[in-house]
Amino acid sequence: MQQAYVVTGDWDYAVVLATRGMAHQHVLADRLFKNAPNVKRYTTMVVIDPIRTGNYLPTQ
């Protein structure tokens, strides 16, 4: 897991996973979420074209 956020709207959390491909994503998401007692459901969104990565923000 790369990042996790509490969010508003249709979901409670957004989790950023870095995987080797779709097959690995399915295995990892199932391992993390499928049988977790506090997870009712989860949805996957796949990044097609990253526009900006990283989290550096200038402070001046």
Tab-separated table of N, CA and C in Angstrom:
chain	number	residue	atom	x	y	z
A	1	MET	N	0.851	-1.163	0.000
A	1	MET	CA	0.000	0.000	0.000
A	1	MET	C	0.900	1.230	0.000
A	2	GLN	N	0.654	2.140	-0.917
A	2	GLN	CA	1.457	3.347	-1.048
A	2	GLN	C	0.914	4.496	-0.195
A	3	GLN	N	-0.404	4.708	-0.270
A	3	GLN	CA	-1.029	5.832	0.423
A	3	GLN	C	-2.449	5.448	0.805
A	4	ALA	N	-2.978	6.099	1.837
A	4	ALA	CA	-4.373	5.904	2.240
A	4	ALA	C	-4.925	7.241	2.718
A	5	TYR	N	-6.171	7.521	2.340
A	5	TYR	CA	-6.802	8.793	2.684
A	5	TYR	C	-8.221	8.558	3.168
A	6	VAL	N	-8.680	9.340	4.131
A	6	VAL	CA	-10.093	9.426	4.480
A	6	VAL	C	-10.683	10.445	3.521
A	7	VAL	N	-11.793	10.094	2.860
A	7	VAL	CA	-12.377	10.970	1.851
A	7	VAL	C	-13.865	11.164	2.099
A	8	THR	N	-14.452	12.128	1.410
A	8	THR	CA	-15.893	12.347	1.480
A	8	THR	C	-16.518	11.877	0.175
A	9	GLY	N	-17.813	11.716	0.179
A	9	GLY	CA	-18.516	11.303	-1.038
A	9	GLY	C	-18.983	9.869	-0.938
A	10	ASP	N	-18.927	9.158	-2.044
A	10	ASP	CA	-19.449	7.787	-2.116
A	10	ASP	C	-18.600	6.781	-1.349
A	11	TRP	N	-17.337	7.093	-1.099
A	11	TRP	CA	-16.436	6.169	-0.411
A	11	TRP	C	-15.966	6.778	0.890
A	12	ASP	N	-15.484	5.949	1.797
A	12	ASP	CA	-14.939	6.422	3.070
A	12	ASP	C	-13.428	6.603	3.010
A	13	TYR	N	-12.776	5.768	2.208
A	13	TYR	CA	-11.320	5.786	2.109
A	13	TYR	C	-10.886	5.652	0.656
A	14	ALA	N	-9.735	6.208	0.343
A	14	ALA	CA	-9.064	5.986	-0.942
A	14	ALA	C	-7.695	5.412	-0.610
A	15	VAL	N	-7.368	4.291	-1.223
A	15	VAL	CA	-6.098	3.611	-0.989
A	15	VAL	C	-5.368	3.523	-2.319
A	16	VAL	N	-4.101	3.899	-2.336
A	16	VAL	CA	-3.283	3.830	-3.539
A	16	VAL	C	-2.376	2.609	-3.423
A	17	LEU	N	-2.526	1.692	-4.369
A	17	LEU	CA	-1.704	0.487	-4.422
A	17	LEU	C	-0.776	0.570	-5.627
A	18	ALA	N	0.432	0.098	-5.487
A	18	ALA	CA	1.344	-0.041	-6.620
A	18	ALA	C	1.533	-1.537	-6.847
A	19	THR	N	1.176	-2.002	-8.046
A	19	THR	CA	1.253	-3.439	-8.343
A	19	THR	C	1.987	-3.673	-9.653
A	20	ARG	N	2.294	-4.931	-9.912
A	20	ARG	CA	3.015	-5.312	-11.138
A	20	ARG	C	2.079	-5.491	-12.330
A	21	GLY	N	0.797	-5.421	-12.117
A	21	GLY	CA	-0.162	-5.597	-13.198
A	21	GLY	C	-1.525	-5.959	-12.614
A	22	MET	N	-2.488	-6.191	-13.492
A	22	MET	CA	-3.852	-6.448	-13.041
A	22	MET	C	-3.973	-7.739	-12.233
A	23	ALA	N	-3.282	-8.789	-12.631
A	23	ALA	CA	-3.357	-10.043	-11.875
A	23	ALA	C	-2.840	-9.828	-10.451
A	24	HIS	N	-1.725	-9.119	-10.322
A	24	HIS	CA	-1.170	-8.830	-9.002
A	24	HIS	C	-2.107	-7.920	-8.210
A	25	GLN	N	-2.744	-6.977	-8.876
A	25	GLN	CA	-3.692	-6.088	-8.202
A	25	GLN	C	-4.834	-6.884	-7.603
A	26	HIS	N	-5.374	-7.853	-8.356
A	26	HIS	CA	-6.477	-8.679	-7.847
A	26	HIS	C	-6.043	-9.463	-6.616
A	27	VAL	N	-4.877	-10.065	-6.675
A	27	VAL	CA	-4.370	-10.849	-5.535
A	27	VAL	C	-4.178	-9.941	-4.321
A	28	LEU	N	-3.542	-8.799	-4.517
A	28	LEU	CA	-3.258	-7.897	-3.411
A	28	LEU	C	-4.535	-7.309	-2.818
A	29	ALA	N	-5.444	-6.851	-3.648
A	29	ALA	CA	-6.696	-6.281	-3.144
A	29	ALA	C	-7.505	-7.327	-2.395
A	30	ASP	N	-7.581	-8.539	-2.924
A	30	ASP	CA	-8.287	-9.613	-2.211
A	30	ASP	C	-7.637	-9.890	-0.865
A	31	ARG	N	-6.309	-9.941	-0.831
A	31	ARG	CA	-5.611	-10.210	0.424
A	31	ARG	C	-5.867	-9.108	1.453
A	32	LEU	N	-5.866	-7.859	1.008
A	32	LEU	CA	-6.047	-6.747	1.931
A	32	LEU	C	-7.504	-6.512	2.329
A	33	PHE	N	-8.452	-6.696	1.396
A	33	PHE	CA	-9.813	-6.228	1.631
A	33	PHE	C	-10.901	-7.295	1.629
A	34	LYS	N	-10.759	-8.350	0.854
A	34	LYS	CA	-11.864	-9.285	0.634
A	34	LYS	C	-12.411	-9.892	1.921
A	35	ASN	N	-11.556	-10.361	2.795
A	35	ASN	CA	-12.018	-11.010	4.021
A	35	ASN	C	-11.847	-10.146	5.265
A	36	ALA	N	-11.551	-8.867	5.071
A	36	ALA	CA	-11.410	-7.963	6.210
A	36	ALA	C	-12.785	-7.743	6.843
A	37	PRO	N	-12.928	-7.978	8.134
A	37	PRO	CA	-14.245	-7.882	8.764
A	37	PRO	C	-14.839	-6.469	8.745
A	38	ASN	N	-14.019	-5.451	8.608
A	38	ASN	CA	-14.524	-4.080	8.614
A	38	ASN	C	-14.684	-3.482	7.217
A	39	VAL	N	-14.514	-4.286	6.163
A	39	VAL	CA	-14.683	-3.814	4.790
A	39	VAL	C	-15.937	-4.446	4.210
A	40	LYS	N	-16.929	-3.617	3.915
A	40	LYS	CA	-18.188	-4.103	3.353
A	40	LYS	C	-18.062	-4.361	1.852
A	41	ARG	N	-17.403	-3.425	1.151
A	41	ARG	CA	-17.182	-3.573	-0.289
A	41	ARG	C	-16.034	-2.668	-0.690
A	42	TYR	N	-15.458	-2.934	-1.834
A	42	TYR	CA	-14.425	-2.060	-2.363
A	42	TYR	C	-14.524	-2.012	-3.873
A	43	THR	N	-14.048	-0.918	-4.431
A	43	THR	CA	-14.076	-0.678	-5.863
A	43	THR	C	-12.662	-0.360	-6.330
A	44	THR	N	-12.311	-0.847	-7.504
A	44	THR	CA	-10.998	-0.603	-8.060
A	44	THR	C	-11.096	0.410	-9.199
A	45	MET	N	-10.202	1.386	-9.190
A	45	MET	CA	-10.054	2.318	-10.301
A	45	MET	C	-8.611	2.205	-10.775
A	46	VAL	N	-8.417	2.031	-12.070
A	46	VAL	CA	-7.091	1.832	-12.638
A	46	VAL	C	-6.620	3.136	-13.276
A	47	VAL	N	-5.395	3.530	-12.981
A	47	VAL	CA	-4.812	4.722	-13.601
A	47	VAL	C	-4.369	4.354	-15.013
A	48	ILE	N	-4.873	5.064	-16.005
A	48	ILE	CA	-4.533	4.834	-17.402
A	48	ILE	C	-3.320	5.662	-17.807
A	49	ASP	N	-3.311	6.945	-17.406
A	49	ASP	CA	-2.242	7.850	-17.802
A	49	ASP	C	-1.943	8.805	-16.644
A	50	PRO	N	-0.900	8.543	-15.859
A	50	PRO	CA	-0.603	9.450	-14.757
A	50	PRO	C	-0.185	10.820	-15.283
A	51	ILE	N	-0.814	11.862	-14.771
A	51	ILE	CA	-0.534	13.225	-15.203
A	51	ILE	C	0.554	13.840	-14.321
A	52	ARG	N	0.414	13.684	-13.027
A	52	ARG	CA	1.399	14.207	-12.079
A	52	ARG	C	1.538	13.193	-10.961
A	53	THR	N	2.743	12.802	-10.652
A	53	THR	CA	2.982	11.873	-9.561
A	53	THR	C	3.863	12.536	-8.521
A	54	GLY	N	3.878	11.990	-7.350
A	54	GLY	CA	4.639	12.589	-6.259
A	54	GLY	C	3.759	13.518	-5.452
A	55	ASN	N	4.285	13.955	-4.323
A	55	ASN	CA	3.477	14.820	-3.473
A	55	ASN	C	4.240	16.050	-3.004
A	56	TYR	N	5.268	16.456	-3.736
A	56	TYR	CA	6.030	17.651	-3.389
A	56	TYR	C	5.200	18.892	-3.661
A	57	LEU	N	5.053	19.729	-2.653
A	57	LEU	CA	4.367	21.007	-2.811
A	57	LEU	C	5.300	22.105	-2.319
A	58	PRO	N	5.565	23.122	-3.124
A	58	PRO	CA	6.416	24.216	-2.650
A	58	PRO	C	5.703	24.986	-1.535
A	59	THR	N	6.448	25.423	-0.537
A	59	THR	CA	5.842	26.126	0.597
A	59	THR	C	6.158	27.614	0.612
A	60	GLN	N	6.883	28.100	-0.370
A	60	GLN	CA	7.209	29.528	-0.423
A	60	GLN	C	6.671	30.170	-1.664
